XYZ file of C-alpha atoms in Angstrom:
460
model
C -3.610 17.113 5.187
C -0.920 14.778 5.306
C 1.601 15.080 8.184
C 4.746 17.437 7.819
C 7.676 18.174 9.779
C 7.450 21.034 12.076
C 9.470 24.125 11.504
C 12.227 24.701 13.562
C 11.805 26.964 16.719
C 13.047 27.999 20.085
C 10.108 26.166 21.911
C 10.563 22.654 20.877
C 11.019 20.048 23.351
C 14.129 18.007 22.985
C 13.608 14.346 22.909
C 16.287 11.905 24.169
C 16.019 7.903 22.555
C 17.227 5.726 25.136
C 18.054 2.036 24.412
C 17.250 -0.164 27.514
C 20.730 -1.307 27.683
C 22.210 1.886 28.077
C 19.377 3.313 30.240
C 21.468 3.150 33.579
C 24.431 5.014 31.946
C 22.223 7.673 30.502
C 20.152 8.177 33.796
C 23.473 8.056 36.105
C 24.852 11.376 33.914
C 21.409 13.201 34.623
C 20.946 15.847 37.776
C 19.277 13.871 40.827
C 16.055 15.599 40.213
C 15.933 13.962 36.846
C 16.908 10.713 38.451
C 14.299 10.683 41.101
C 11.460 11.609 38.698
C 12.531 8.686 35.788
C 12.804 6.425 38.470
C 9.630 7.180 40.172
C 7.633 7.017 36.825
C 9.276 3.572 36.039
C 10.776 4.240 32.691
C 13.131 1.948 31.648
C 13.886 2.625 27.975
C 11.656 -0.119 26.949
C 10.460 -0.307 23.373
C 7.368 2.172 22.899
C 7.791 4.042 26.117
C 7.507 7.931 26.518
C 7.992 9.999 29.473
C 7.977 14.038 29.906
C 10.534 15.453 32.555
C 9.283 18.617 34.163
C 11.726 21.744 34.159
C 12.305 23.712 37.208
C 9.303 26.254 36.331
C 6.672 23.557 35.929
C 6.572 23.112 32.180
C 8.277 20.215 30.010
C 12.148 20.209 30.348
C 12.424 17.182 28.001
C 11.123 13.773 26.641
C 12.381 10.497 26.992
C 11.579 7.829 24.322
C 12.157 3.928 24.697
C 14.161 2.390 22.039
C 14.625 -0.681 23.645
C 16.857 -3.787 22.591
C 17.706 -5.073 19.350
C 15.386 -8.066 19.701
C 12.641 -6.133 20.773
C 12.796 -3.956 17.797
C 12.871 -6.702 15.633
C 9.451 -7.234 16.757
C 7.981 -4.151 15.725
C 7.931 -1.292 12.906
C 7.793 2.480 14.002
C 9.257 2.320 17.458
C 9.352 6.149 17.543
C 5.958 6.066 16.779
C 4.589 4.196 19.565
C 6.382 6.967 21.926
C 5.300 9.791 19.635
C 1.620 8.696 20.400
C 1.965 8.723 23.907
C 3.424 12.414 24.075
C 1.232 15.235 24.526
C 0.769 17.763 21.509
C 3.483 20.115 20.984
C 6.773 20.235 18.605
C 9.384 17.724 19.329
C 13.185 17.329 18.140
C 15.598 14.511 18.597
C 18.447 15.459 20.748
C 20.234 12.318 21.062
C 20.103 8.532 20.978
C 18.324 7.826 17.410
C 20.916 5.624 15.237
C 21.662 7.890 12.210
C 20.689 4.654 9.787
C 17.190 4.465 11.571
C 16.609 8.133 11.574
C 14.671 8.293 8.153
C 12.276 5.264 8.777
C 11.489 6.271 12.360
C 11.109 9.904 11.362
C 8.697 8.588 8.944
C 6.773 6.531 11.759
C 6.486 9.243 13.406
C 4.709 11.450 11.196
C 2.394 8.544 10.348
C 1.493 8.652 13.714
C -0.023 12.013 13.330
C -2.463 10.297 10.484
C -5.860 10.616 11.640
C -9.020 9.700 8.764
C -11.517 12.433 10.008
C -13.303 13.037 7.053
C -16.600 12.136 9.046
C -16.043 13.722 12.270
C -16.663 17.319 13.747
C -13.695 16.641 16.258
C -10.304 16.885 14.979
C -7.494 15.336 16.851
C -4.009 17.008 17.445
C -0.670 14.847 17.421
C 2.889 15.589 18.869
C 4.928 17.302 16.144
C 8.400 16.501 15.248
C 11.072 18.603 13.439
C 13.431 16.545 11.090
C 15.978 14.944 12.389
C 19.554 15.924 11.790
C 20.659 14.171 8.424
C 16.997 13.141 7.337
C 15.707 14.799 3.912
C 12.868 16.121 5.326
C 11.157 16.632 1.702
C 11.775 12.621 0.602
C 10.236 11.441 4.176
C 7.185 13.901 4.157
C 6.581 12.712 0.340
C 6.376 9.171 1.581
C 4.022 10.151 4.238
C 2.031 11.840 1.760
C 2.008 9.061 -0.668
C 0.777 6.866 2.319
C -1.776 9.179 3.566
C -3.498 9.326 -0.020
C -3.366 5.623 -0.149
C -5.220 5.358 3.387
C -7.501 7.786 2.459
C -8.751 6.557 -0.742
C -9.011 3.136 1.222
C -10.876 4.192 4.306
C -13.520 6.279 2.413
C -16.882 4.395 2.072
C -18.006 3.002 -1.222
C -20.818 5.537 -1.038
C -18.133 8.178 -1.751
C -15.576 6.212 -3.481
C -17.327 4.753 -6.569
C -15.295 4.278 -10.138
C -16.407 8.250 -10.580
C -14.651 9.107 -7.412
C -11.592 7.016 -7.950
C -11.262 8.529 -11.151
C -11.382 12.097 -9.691
C -8.619 11.028 -7.087
C -6.280 9.680 -10.328
C -7.137 12.759 -12.295
C -6.169 15.096 -9.512
C -2.867 13.454 -9.072
C -2.446 14.070 -12.382
C -2.702 17.291 -12.612
C -0.841 17.666 -9.433
C 2.162 16.526 -10.954
C 1.833 17.524 -14.571
C 1.024 14.078 -15.791
C -1.742 13.462 -18.764
C -4.728 11.327 -18.076
C -7.548 9.346 -20.038
C -10.383 7.751 -19.015
C -12.375 5.218 -21.167
C -16.293 4.768 -19.551
C -19.143 2.188 -19.931
C -19.871 0.981 -23.513
C -16.715 2.783 -24.839
C -14.863 -0.183 -22.961
C -16.596 -2.377 -25.476
C -15.846 -0.297 -28.653
C -12.169 -0.056 -27.624
C -12.007 -3.904 -26.607
C -12.112 -4.086 -23.005
C -14.714 -7.006 -22.430
C -13.727 -8.184 -19.146
C -13.832 -4.547 -17.519
C -17.036 -3.754 -19.002
C -18.503 -7.237 -17.948
C -17.654 -7.233 -14.454
C -18.950 -3.654 -13.902
C -22.138 -3.725 -16.207
C -24.200 -4.409 -13.769
C -23.859 -1.703 -11.522
C -25.307 1.775 -12.149
C -21.967 3.313 -11.597
C -20.175 2.681 -14.711
C -17.036 1.164 -14.913
C -14.197 2.711 -16.663
C -10.420 2.452 -17.630
C -8.058 5.081 -16.195
C -4.699 5.928 -17.939
C -2.134 8.008 -16.173
C 1.404 9.144 -18.161
C 3.921 10.952 -16.811
C 7.482 11.322 -17.903
C 9.104 11.683 -21.293
C 12.615 9.851 -21.223
C 14.178 6.745 -19.420
C 13.163 3.354 -18.997
C 9.335 2.577 -19.044
C 7.383 1.319 -16.011
C 3.791 0.506 -15.687
C 1.733 0.287 -12.757
C -1.798 -1.591 -12.852
C -4.037 -1.613 -10.113
C -7.300 -3.500 -9.152
C -9.683 -0.710 -8.764
C -13.036 -2.777 -7.543
C -14.439 0.151 -5.221
C -16.967 -2.630 -4.048
C -17.435 -6.268 -4.059
C -20.469 -7.916 -3.519
C -19.276 -11.016 -5.167
C -21.732 -10.680 -7.931
C -24.069 -13.547 -7.973
C -21.889 -15.646 -6.215
C -22.927 -13.212 -3.636
C -20.655 -13.067 -0.282
C -21.976 -13.301 3.199
C -22.454 -10.207 5.468
C -19.592 -10.577 7.150
C -17.101 -11.276 4.011
C -18.853 -7.992 2.393
C -17.988 -5.691 5.408
C -14.483 -4.561 4.187
C -15.377 -4.706 0.451
C -14.628 -0.758 0.423
C -10.912 -1.807 0.253
C -11.197 -3.728 -2.665
C -9.951 -0.984 -4.683
C -6.465 -1.404 -2.182
C -4.530 -2.249 -5.467
C -5.563 0.826 -7.027
C -4.995 3.105 -4.311
C -1.430 1.433 -3.690
C -0.226 2.254 -7.255
C -1.459 5.512 -6.797
C 0.170 5.933 -3.751
C 3.609 4.572 -5.454
C 2.941 6.970 -8.387
C 2.807 10.133 -6.160
C 6.244 9.111 -4.954
C 7.798 8.277 -8.132
C 6.641 11.752 -9.879
C 7.238 13.893 -6.530
C 11.013 12.394 -6.877
C 11.114 13.098 -10.342
C 12.583 9.526 -11.146
C 14.106 9.636 -14.557
C 11.806 7.159 -16.109
C 8.454 6.948 -18.353
C 5.510 6.043 -15.932
C 1.989 4.613 -17.006
C -0.749 3.727 -14.328
C -3.632 1.663 -15.292
C -6.713 1.241 -13.084
C -9.658 -0.403 -14.148
C -12.216 0.863 -12.108
C -15.819 -1.316 -11.482
C -18.277 -2.307 -8.848
C -19.251 -5.639 -8.778
C -22.860 -5.468 -8.275
C -26.046 -7.956 -8.487
C -28.602 -6.878 -11.343
C -30.238 -8.461 -13.984
C -27.336 -7.867 -16.365
C -24.856 -9.298 -14.038
C -22.556 -11.886 -15.332
C -23.151 -15.474 -14.317
C -21.312 -18.716 -13.334
C -20.670 -20.766 -16.127
C -20.638 -17.843 -18.500
C -17.487 -17.945 -21.187
C -16.231 -14.632 -21.613
C -13.515 -13.442 -24.253
C -10.622 -10.940 -22.882
C -8.994 -8.180 -24.871
C -5.780 -10.613 -25.670
C -8.406 -12.872 -27.156
C -8.295 -15.735 -24.795
C -11.353 -16.912 -23.620
C -12.553 -17.277 -19.522
C -15.031 -19.858 -18.378
C -16.447 -18.092 -14.853
C -16.287 -20.594 -12.098
C -17.170 -17.972 -9.507
C -18.467 -14.213 -9.905
C -16.661 -13.299 -6.671
C -12.964 -14.093 -8.416
C -13.429 -11.017 -11.002
C -10.625 -8.969 -9.700
C -8.285 -11.254 -12.116
C -10.809 -10.579 -14.873
C -10.988 -6.503 -15.087
C -6.805 -6.817 -14.396
C -6.471 -9.038 -17.237
C -7.930 -6.570 -19.909
C -5.853 -3.778 -18.146
C -2.717 -6.119 -18.082
C -2.927 -6.851 -21.798
C -3.502 -3.208 -22.828
C -0.125 -2.538 -20.792
C 1.517 -5.449 -22.391
C 1.148 -4.128 -25.895
C 3.583 -1.511 -25.430
C 6.022 -3.959 -23.474
C 7.299 -1.912 -20.800
C 10.602 -2.205 -19.184
C 8.748 -3.214 -16.243
C 4.913 -4.294 -15.222
C 3.823 -4.460 -11.922
C 0.240 -5.237 -10.728
C -0.956 -4.625 -7.077
C -4.403 -5.883 -6.019
C -6.411 -7.297 -3.048
C -7.057 -10.198 -4.847
C -7.156 -13.630 -2.779
C -7.913 -14.632 0.562
C -5.294 -17.561 0.064
C -2.484 -14.927 0.457
C -3.603 -13.985 3.697
C -3.776 -17.546 4.885
C -0.603 -17.884 3.724
C 1.520 -14.941 5.149
C -1.055 -13.107 7.244
C -2.074 -9.314 6.831
C 1.096 -7.727 7.371
C 3.348 -9.089 4.828
C 3.134 -8.096 0.756
C 3.295 -11.579 -1.024
C 4.837 -10.863 -4.582
C 5.512 -12.753 -7.529
C 8.473 -12.674 -10.129
C 10.469 -14.670 -12.275
C 13.414 -12.386 -12.001
C 15.750 -13.281 -9.216
C 17.686 -9.623 -9.301
C 14.178 -8.070 -8.856
C 13.394 -10.005 -6.206
C 16.768 -9.515 -4.445
C 16.447 -5.873 -4.944
C 13.002 -5.771 -3.313
C 13.648 -7.777 -0.581
C 16.677 -5.542 0.394
C 14.683 -2.552 -0.086
C 11.983 -3.923 2.356
C 14.228 -4.558 4.924
C 15.602 -0.686 4.581
C 11.930 0.915 4.498
C 9.838 -1.132 7.104
C 7.576 -2.164 4.423
C 7.737 -6.110 4.839
C 7.433 -8.357 1.523
C 7.710 -11.961 0.709
C 8.453 -13.460 -2.377
C 5.928 -16.176 -3.604
C 6.359 -18.823 -6.534
C 4.993 -18.679 -10.254
C 4.520 -22.105 -9.836
C 4.404 -22.971 -13.615
C 3.337 -26.801 -12.954
C 0.158 -25.514 -11.633
C -0.696 -23.938 -14.716
C -3.257 -27.188 -15.694
C -5.236 -25.904 -12.416
C -6.351 -22.795 -14.426
C -7.231 -24.682 -17.587
C -10.705 -25.852 -17.659
C -12.052 -28.147 -20.564
C -14.272 -25.630 -22.364
C -12.152 -22.114 -22.288
C -8.477 -21.404 -22.220
C -8.694 -20.199 -18.594
C -10.769 -20.712 -15.392
C -10.867 -17.881 -13.414
C -11.474 -19.782 -10.088
C -9.965 -23.463 -10.218
C -12.002 -25.766 -8.101
C -10.022 -27.746 -4.814
C -8.991 -24.685 -2.884
C -5.243 -25.489 -3.093
C -2.459 -22.524 -3.980
C -5.331 -19.852 -4.619
C -2.747 -17.002 -4.748
C -0.285 -18.796 -6.991
C -3.027 -19.980 -9.262
C -4.306 -16.390 -9.354
C -0.919 -14.876 -10.413
C -0.314 -17.406 -13.029
C -3.749 -16.566 -14.350
C -2.670 -12.981 -14.522
C 0.957 -14.120 -15.944
C -1.256 -15.209 -19.216
C -1.908 -11.408 -19.775
C 1.698 -9.750 -19.295
C 2.994 -10.716 -22.804
C 6.532 -10.636 -22.716
C 7.029 -8.061 -20.449
C 9.125 -8.101 -16.978
C 6.040 -8.764 -14.572
C 5.862 -8.488 -10.917
C 2.469 -8.967 -9.028
C 1.850 -7.947 -5.665
C -1.194 -9.896 -3.669
C -1.831 -7.448 -0.913
C -4.201 -7.069 2.049
C -4.448 -3.414 2.007
C -5.491 -3.188 5.480
C -4.515 -3.059 8.988
C -6.942 -5.424 10.971
C -5.767 -3.542 14.295
C -3.823 -0.650 15.349
C -0.417 -0.755 15.587
C 2.328 2.235 15.749
C 2.342 4.458 13.096
C -0.185 2.222 11.450
C -4.018 2.839 12.539
C -6.725 0.141 12.102
C -7.731 0.910 8.492
C -6.284 1.123 4.698
C -2.561 0.476 4.648
C 0.276 1.186 1.761
C 1.918 -2.331 1.449
C 4.602 -2.896 -0.755
C 4.807 0.669 -2.244
C 7.474 2.152 -0.178
C 9.925 -1.169 -0.828
C 9.101 -0.771 -4.780
C 9.829 2.668 -4.556
C 13.337 2.273 -2.838
C 14.238 -0.813 -5.015
C 13.436 0.889 -8.375
C 16.436 2.612 -9.211
C 18.342 -0.892 -9.026
C 15.514 -2.546 -10.831
C 15.503 0.022 -13.750
C 18.968 1.024 -13.493
C 17.968 4.809 -13.093
């Protein structure tokens, strides 16, 4: 179950959020016994510090959470989550010190600090519960937390339990929960309905490839989300080495992120028409695997020379984007764990995105700062188009040379987006090390920033 705010009650423990610069002033206002205890424990208000202060009866009278300085907070996200992870299990309420402008983001971080992926564990962990701070829209923050936890759970689930069929089941469950409609094209039907690239990438697996199509909303601007759903990626005949294959359960992170974003949109009841397309496949090795050197024809009619079978994500996305473009939505967004080049460029924490529309980029960058969901704009550098144009086909799925790998992948996808206003995210979908509110494992990236920017981008 996703974490939620605790119900108000008389037994909750008050929490004072204390900046390091105001610590001395706060401490001097406290009774002598509190001053002595806090000084003895070495609490100073530094970022992430947490301390419980006993009352006169041997219980916990209050808790302190260090909020550091502005410079310290700029180096981290979810400062209160770090303190929450150090507090004993119980129910807490913020009594003082948390700036109103930070309340929603910090309370979300606190909720996310309670996330546990314990599906395979007999012992379940307990966390410090928080009452919704004053002025925070509890339901809205809980909805963000639920979307994030959905995405994390989907990515964290090993491929043995999260193949194309299970990803389909998760999407259909989400559709059922919010009254959306959904349809699925599976196996040989993909060829009959002209999705040749999706079929080709997934045909070597005994788990049938499919295209999941979810629709919600009857009025308003049209938004289509396309998420890469490669549930496991061996690399195909260009087989990955073992250490590169270890995290490939996360190669459906784009699908998991668009499902998380779709959940936010539907839960909030945004006045728009939403479509979600997920090509769900497993890139496996068998006698029917596609080969380096093959030339494939896409739904759009463009031919693609296969330079590397490990560049399969852009192939399945190409057919899905071509379908999406046929309706010319007001906004078309793809999300994918697409290239290692993006990680080299910006690391695992930032979500690089591509758009030709400056106003969309500005809206997204502003919302990213408000939502503690950092993004970074990358260029659709049109002069690099020639790098994805081989000699014997319209396109090359993996240009040689090693330069601009994320940009050339984005340019490849843009060829299939038609006339739609298009934005692409090349995310990592994974936290390589634990941070406050963000445990090691599957991660939602860019989706909260997008959700907050949609009202501006679509003039809702």
